[in-house]
Amino acid sequence: DAKTTQPPSMDCAEGRAANLPCNHSTISGNEYVYWYRQIHSQGPQYIIHGLKNNETNEMASLIITEDRKSSTLILPHATLRDTAVYYCIVISGGTASKLTFGTGTRLQVTL
Amino acid sequence: GAGVSQSPSNKVTEKGKDVELRCDPISGHTALYWYRQRLGQGLEFLIYFQGNSAPDKSGLPSDRFSAERTGESVSTLTIQRTQQEDSAVYLCASSPYRGWELFFGEGSRLTVL
């Protein structure tokens, strides 16, 4: 599965949009982009995923560039409860793969 | 309950003892994962069960670690002759289909004295 690169940390003011970038320049055609987050002392939580098209759900939006080499997770109105480590994962649609987590981006939402 | 259930939530044991950790996945979920997370560290993949296929054991750190799953239900992770470096939170997750939307439990915190 393709390797991903994320900034180690980011800050965001409460109420503002949090834009978390992820580079995955070696992504191949059948690989999906998944985002998870882990709030302190809890298990990871699935946020959203996409293949080619931009996606939106009640938690976030996922913007994937046309060449698919990078993506951005957008939390439109960040709250203090969104403070967490955010993981970008690229994984093949085949069942032989396993979901592995990198180091992620630690997002700190401040007042 | 509706979510993934893990027990015990906390376990303190002495070095050299065996421990068993249990995971009850969401009913109907075919895939089940075990991960380990040491304090302040990322998630380490341990083992993956998918339906009736042979499990992917490639993440188990030593032969002291083993896991079983009965059909598509309960899984147990067993650590024999525990060592202090086994101290961690052990997280279980299940998934309803062949995609990668995993539902995680709250974890079992293991402390080896």
JSON list of N, CA, C and O in Angstrom, two decimals, chain A residues 28-56:
[
{"chain": "A", "resi": 28, "resn": "SER", "atom": "N", "xyz": [-1.80, 4.15, -6.15]},
{"chain": "A", "resi": 28, "resn": "SER", "atom": "CA", "xyz": [-2.13, 3.49, -7.41]},
{"chain": "A", "resi": 28, "resn": "SER", "atom": "C", "xyz": [-3.64, 3.50, -7.62]},
{"chain": "A", "resi": 28, "resn": "SER", "atom": "O", "xyz": [-4.41, 3.89, -6.74]},
{"chain": "A", "resi": 29, "resn": "GLY", "atom": "N", "xyz": [-4.04, 3.07, -8.82]},
{"chain": "A", "resi": 29, "resn": "GLY", "atom": "CA", "xyz": [-5.41, 3.28, -9.25]},
{"chain": "A", "resi": 29, "resn": "GLY", "atom": "C", "xyz": [-6.48, 2.63, -8.41]},
{"chain": "A", "resi": 29, "resn": "GLY", "atom": "O", "xyz": [-7.61, 3.13, -8.34]},
{"chain": "A", "resi": 30, "resn": "ASN", "atom": "N", "xyz": [-6.16, 1.53, -7.75]},
{"chain": "A", "resi": 30, "resn": "ASN", "atom": "CA", "xyz": [-7.19, 0.81, -6.98]},
{"chain": "A", "resi": 30, "resn": "ASN", "atom": "C", "xyz": [-7.08, 1.09, -5.48]},
{"chain": "A", "resi": 30, "resn": "ASN", "atom": "O", "xyz": [-7.68, 0.38, -4.68]},
{"chain": "A", "resi": 31, "resn": "GLU", "atom": "N", "xyz": [-6.32, 2.10, -5.11]},
{"chain": "A", "resi": 31, "resn": "GLU", "atom": "CA", "xyz": [-6.13, 2.40, -3.68]},
{"chain": "A", "resi": 31, "resn": "GLU", "atom": "C", "xyz": [-7.04, 3.54, -3.24]},
{"chain": "A", "resi": 31, "resn": "GLU", "atom": "O", "xyz": [-7.16, 4.56, -3.93]},
{"chain": "A", "resi": 32, "resn": "TYR", "atom": "N", "xyz": [-7.64, 3.35, -2.09]},
{"chain": "A", "resi": 32, "resn": "TYR", "atom": "CA", "xyz": [-8.54, 4.31, -1.49]},
{"chain": "A", "resi": 32, "resn": "TYR", "atom": "C", "xyz": [-7.78, 5.18, -0.48]},
{"chain": "A", "resi": 32, "resn": "TYR", "atom": "O", "xyz": [-6.78, 4.74, 0.11]},
{"chain": "A", "resi": 33, "resn": "VAL", "atom": "N", "xyz": [-8.33, 6.35, -0.21]},
{"chain": "A", "resi": 33, "resn": "VAL", "atom": "CA", "xyz": [-7.83, 7.21, 0.86]},
{"chain": "A", "resi": 33, "resn": "VAL", "atom": "C", "xyz": [-8.84, 7.17, 2.00]},
{"chain": "A", "resi": 33, "resn": "VAL", "atom": "O", "xyz": [-10.02, 7.49, 1.81]},
{"chain": "A", "resi": 34, "resn": "TYR", "atom": "N", "xyz": [-8.38, 6.76, 3.17]},
{"chain": "A", "resi": 34, "resn": "TYR", "atom": "CA", "xyz": [-9.22, 6.69, 4.36]},
{"chain": "A", "resi": 34, "resn": "TYR", "atom": "C", "xyz": [-8.68, 7.66, 5.41]},
{"chain": "A", "resi": 34, "resn": "TYR", "atom": "O", "xyz": [-7.47, 7.84, 5.54]},
{"chain": "A", "resi": 35, "resn": "TRP", "atom": "N", "xyz": [-9.59, 8.24, 6.16]},
{"chain": "A", "resi": 35, "resn": "TRP", "atom": "CA", "xyz": [-9.22, 9.09, 7.29]},
{"chain": "A", "resi": 35, "resn": "TRP", "atom": "C", "xyz": [-9.87, 8.56, 8.57]},
{"chain": "A", "resi": 35, "resn": "TRP", "atom": "O", "xyz": [-11.07, 8.24, 8.59]},
{"chain": "A", "resi": 36, "resn": "TYR", "atom": "N", "xyz": [-9.04, 8.50, 9.61]},
{"chain": "A", "resi": 36, "resn": "TYR", "atom": "CA", "xyz": [-9.49, 8.15, 10.95]},
{"chain": "A", "resi": 36, "resn": "TYR", "atom": "C", "xyz": [-8.98, 9.22, 11.90]},
{"chain": "A", "resi": 36, "resn": "TYR", "atom": "O", "xyz": [-8.04, 9.96, 11.59]},
{"chain": "A", "resi": 37, "resn": "ARG", "atom": "N", "xyz": [-9.57, 9.27, 13.08]},
{"chain": "A", "resi": 37, "resn": "ARG", "atom": "CA", "xyz": [-9.01, 10.11, 14.12]},
{"chain": "A", "resi": 37, "resn": "ARG", "atom": "C", "xyz": [-9.04, 9.36, 15.45]},
{"chain": "A", "resi": 37, "resn": "ARG", "atom": "O", "xyz": [-9.86, 8.45, 15.64]},
{"chain": "A", "resi": 38, "resn": "GLN", "atom": "N", "xyz": [-8.16, 9.76, 16.36]},
{"chain": "A", "resi": 38, "resn": "GLN", "atom": "CA", "xyz": [-8.11, 9.16, 17.67]},
{"chain": "A", "resi": 38, "resn": "GLN", "atom": "C", "xyz": [-8.06, 10.26, 18.71]},
{"chain": "A", "resi": 38, "resn": "GLN", "atom": "O", "xyz": [-7.05, 10.98, 18.81]},
{"chain": "A", "resi": 39, "resn": "ILE", "atom": "N", "xyz": [-9.16, 10.39, 19.40]},
{"chain": "A", "resi": 39, "resn": "ILE", "atom": "CA", "xyz": [-9.23, 11.32, 20.52]},
{"chain": "A", "resi": 39, "resn": "ILE", "atom": "C", "xyz": [-8.55, 10.66, 21.71]},
{"chain": "A", "resi": 39, "resn": "ILE", "atom": "O", "xyz": [-8.63, 9.44, 21.88]},
{"chain": "A", "resi": 40, "resn": "HIS", "atom": "N", "xyz": [-7.92, 11.46, 22.53]},
{"chain": "A", "resi": 40, "resn": "HIS", "atom": "CA", "xyz": [-7.12, 10.95, 23.64]},
{"chain": "A", "resi": 40, "resn": "HIS", "atom": "C", "xyz": [-7.86, 9.90, 24.46]},
{"chain": "A", "resi": 40, "resn": "HIS", "atom": "O", "xyz": [-9.02, 10.09, 24.83]},
{"chain": "A", "resi": 41, "resn": "SER", "atom": "N", "xyz": [-7.18, 8.76, 24.69]},
{"chain": "A", "resi": 41, "resn": "SER", "atom": "CA", "xyz": [-7.68, 7.67, 25.52]},
{"chain": "A", "resi": 41, "resn": "SER", "atom": "C", "xyz": [-8.89, 6.95, 24.93]},
{"chain": "A", "resi": 41, "resn": "SER", "atom": "O", "xyz": [-9.59, 6.24, 25.66]},
{"chain": "A", "resi": 42, "resn": "GLN", "atom": "N", "xyz": [-9.14, 7.14, 23.65]},
{"chain": "A", "resi": 42, "resn": "GLN", "atom": "CA", "xyz": [-10.23, 6.41, 23.00]},
{"chain": "A", "resi": 42, "resn": "GLN", "atom": "C", "xyz": [-9.68, 5.60, 21.83]},
{"chain": "A", "resi": 42, "resn": "GLN", "atom": "O", "xyz": [-8.56, 5.84, 21.36]},
{"chain": "A", "resi": 43, "resn": "GLY", "atom": "N", "xyz": [-10.48, 4.66, 21.33]},
{"chain": "A", "resi": 43, "resn": "GLY", "atom": "CA", "xyz": [-10.11, 3.94, 20.12]},
{"chain": "A", "resi": 43, "resn": "GLY", "atom": "C", "xyz": [-10.28, 4.84, 18.91]},
{"chain": "A", "resi": 43, "resn": "GLY", "atom": "O", "xyz": [-11.04, 5.80, 18.94]},
{"chain": "A", "resi": 44, "resn": "PRO", "atom": "N", "xyz": [-9.59, 4.55, 17.82]},
{"chain": "A", "resi": 44, "resn": "PRO", "atom": "CA", "xyz": [-9.74, 5.36, 16.60]},
{"chain": "A", "resi": 44, "resn": "PRO", "atom": "C", "xyz": [-11.18, 5.33, 16.10]},
{"chain": "A", "resi": 44, "resn": "PRO", "atom": "O", "xyz": [-11.93, 4.38, 16.32]},
{"chain": "A", "resi": 45, "resn": "GLN", "atom": "N", "xyz": [-11.53, 6.39, 15.38]},
{"chain": "A", "resi": 45, "resn": "GLN", "atom": "CA", "xyz": [-12.87, 6.56, 14.84]},
{"chain": "A", "resi": 45, "resn": "GLN", "atom": "C", "xyz": [-12.77, 6.82, 13.35]},
{"chain": "A", "resi": 45, "resn": "GLN", "atom": "O", "xyz": [-12.03, 7.71, 12.91]},
{"chain": "A", "resi": 46, "resn": "TYR", "atom": "N", "xyz": [-13.50, 6.06, 12.56]},
{"chain": "A", "resi": 46, "resn": "TYR", "atom": "CA", "xyz": [-13.56, 6.29, 11.11]},
{"chain": "A", "resi": 46, "resn": "TYR", "atom": "C", "xyz": [-14.21, 7.63, 10.83]},
{"chain": "A", "resi": 46, "resn": "TYR", "atom": "O", "xyz": [-15.21, 8.00, 11.48]},
{"chain": "A", "resi": 47, "resn": "ILE", "atom": "N", "xyz": [-13.65, 8.37, 9.86]},
{"chain": "A", "resi": 47, "resn": "ILE", "atom": "CA", "xyz": [-14.22, 9.65, 9.49]},
{"chain": "A", "resi": 47, "resn": "ILE", "atom": "C", "xyz": [-14.84, 9.59, 8.09]},
{"chain": "A", "resi": 47, "resn": "ILE", "atom": "O", "xyz": [-16.04, 9.84, 7.90]},
{"chain": "A", "resi": 48, "resn": "ILE", "atom": "N", "xyz": [-14.03, 9.25, 7.10]},
{"chain": "A", "resi": 48, "resn": "ILE", "atom": "CA", "xyz": [-14.48, 9.35, 5.71]},
{"chain": "A", "resi": 48, "resn": "ILE", "atom": "C", "xyz": [-13.49, 8.63, 4.82]},
{"chain": "A", "resi": 48, "resn": "ILE", "atom": "O", "xyz": [-12.36, 8.36, 5.24]},
{"chain": "A", "resi": 49, "resn": "HIS", "atom": "N", "xyz": [-13.89, 8.27, 3.61]},
{"chain": "A", "resi": 49, "resn": "HIS", "atom": "CA", "xyz": [-12.95, 7.73, 2.65]},
{"chain": "A", "resi": 49, "resn": "HIS", "atom": "C", "xyz": [-13.38, 8.10, 1.23]},
{"chain": "A", "resi": 49, "resn": "HIS", "atom": "O", "xyz": [-14.53, 8.50, 1.00]},
{"chain": "A", "resi": 50, "resn": "GLY", "atom": "N", "xyz": [-12.43, 7.97, 0.30]},
{"chain": "A", "resi": 50, "resn": "GLY", "atom": "CA", "xyz": [-12.72, 8.28, -1.09]},
{"chain": "A", "resi": 50, "resn": "GLY", "atom": "C", "xyz": [-11.75, 7.58, -2.02]},
{"chain": "A", "resi": 50, "resn": "GLY", "atom": "O", "xyz": [-10.70, 7.12, -1.60]},
{"chain": "A", "resi": 51, "resn": "LEU", "atom": "N", "xyz": [-12.13, 7.53, -3.28]},
{"chain": "A", "resi": 51, "resn": "LEU", "atom": "CA", "xyz": [-11.27, 6.94, -4.30]},
{"chain": "A", "resi": 51, "resn": "LEU", "atom": "C", "xyz": [-10.78, 8.01, -5.28]},
{"chain": "A", "resi": 51, "resn": "LEU", "atom": "O", "xyz": [-9.60, 8.23, -5.41]},
{"chain": "A", "resi": 52, "resn": "LYS", "atom": "N", "xyz": [-11.71, 8.65, -5.95]},
{"chain": "A", "resi": 52, "resn": "LYS", "atom": "CA", "xyz": [-11.35, 9.69, -6.92]},
{"chain": "A", "resi": 52, "resn": "LYS", "atom": "C", "xyz": [-12.12, 10.98, -6.67]},
{"chain": "A", "resi": 52, "resn": "LYS", "atom": "O", "xyz": [-11.57, 12.07, -6.74]},
{"chain": "A", "resi": 53, "resn": "ASN", "atom": "N", "xyz": [-13.39, 10.83, -6.36]},
{"chain": "A", "resi": 53, "resn": "ASN", "atom": "CA", "xyz": [-14.25, 12.00, -6.22]},
{"chain": "A", "resi": 53, "resn": "ASN", "atom": "C", "xyz": [-14.16, 12.58, -4.82]},
{"chain": "A", "resi": 53, "resn": "ASN", "atom": "O", "xyz": [-13.83, 11.88, -3.87]},
{"chain": "A", "resi": 54, "resn": "ASN", "atom": "N", "xyz": [-14.48, 13.85, -4.71]},
{"chain": "A", "resi": 54, "resn": "ASN", "atom": "CA", "xyz": [-14.58, 14.46, -3.39]},
{"chain": "A", "resi": 54, "resn": "ASN", "atom": "C", "xyz": [-15.78, 13.85, -2.66]},
{"chain": "A", "resi": 54, "resn": "ASN", "atom": "O", "xyz": [-16.77, 13.47, -3.28]},
{"chain": "A", "resi": 55, "resn": "GLU", "atom": "N", "xyz": [-15.66, 13.76, -1.35]},
{"chain": "A", "resi": 55, "resn": "GLU", "atom": "CA", "xyz": [-16.71, 13.15, -0.54]},
{"chain": "A", "resi": 55, "resn": "GLU", "atom": "C", "xyz": [-17.05, 14.06, 0.63]},
{"chain": "A", "resi": 55, "resn": "GLU", "atom": "O", "xyz": [-16.18, 14.78, 1.13]},
{"chain": "A", "resi": 56, "resn": "THR", "atom": "N", "xyz": [-18.29, 13.99, 1.06]},
{"chain": "A", "resi": 56, "resn": "THR", "atom": "CA", "xyz": [-18.74, 14.77, 2.22]},
{"chain": "A", "resi": 56, "resn": "THR", "atom": "C", "xyz": [-19.69, 13.91, 3.04]},
{"chain": "A", "resi": 56, "resn": "THR", "atom": "O", "xyz": [-20.52, 13.20, 2.47]}
]
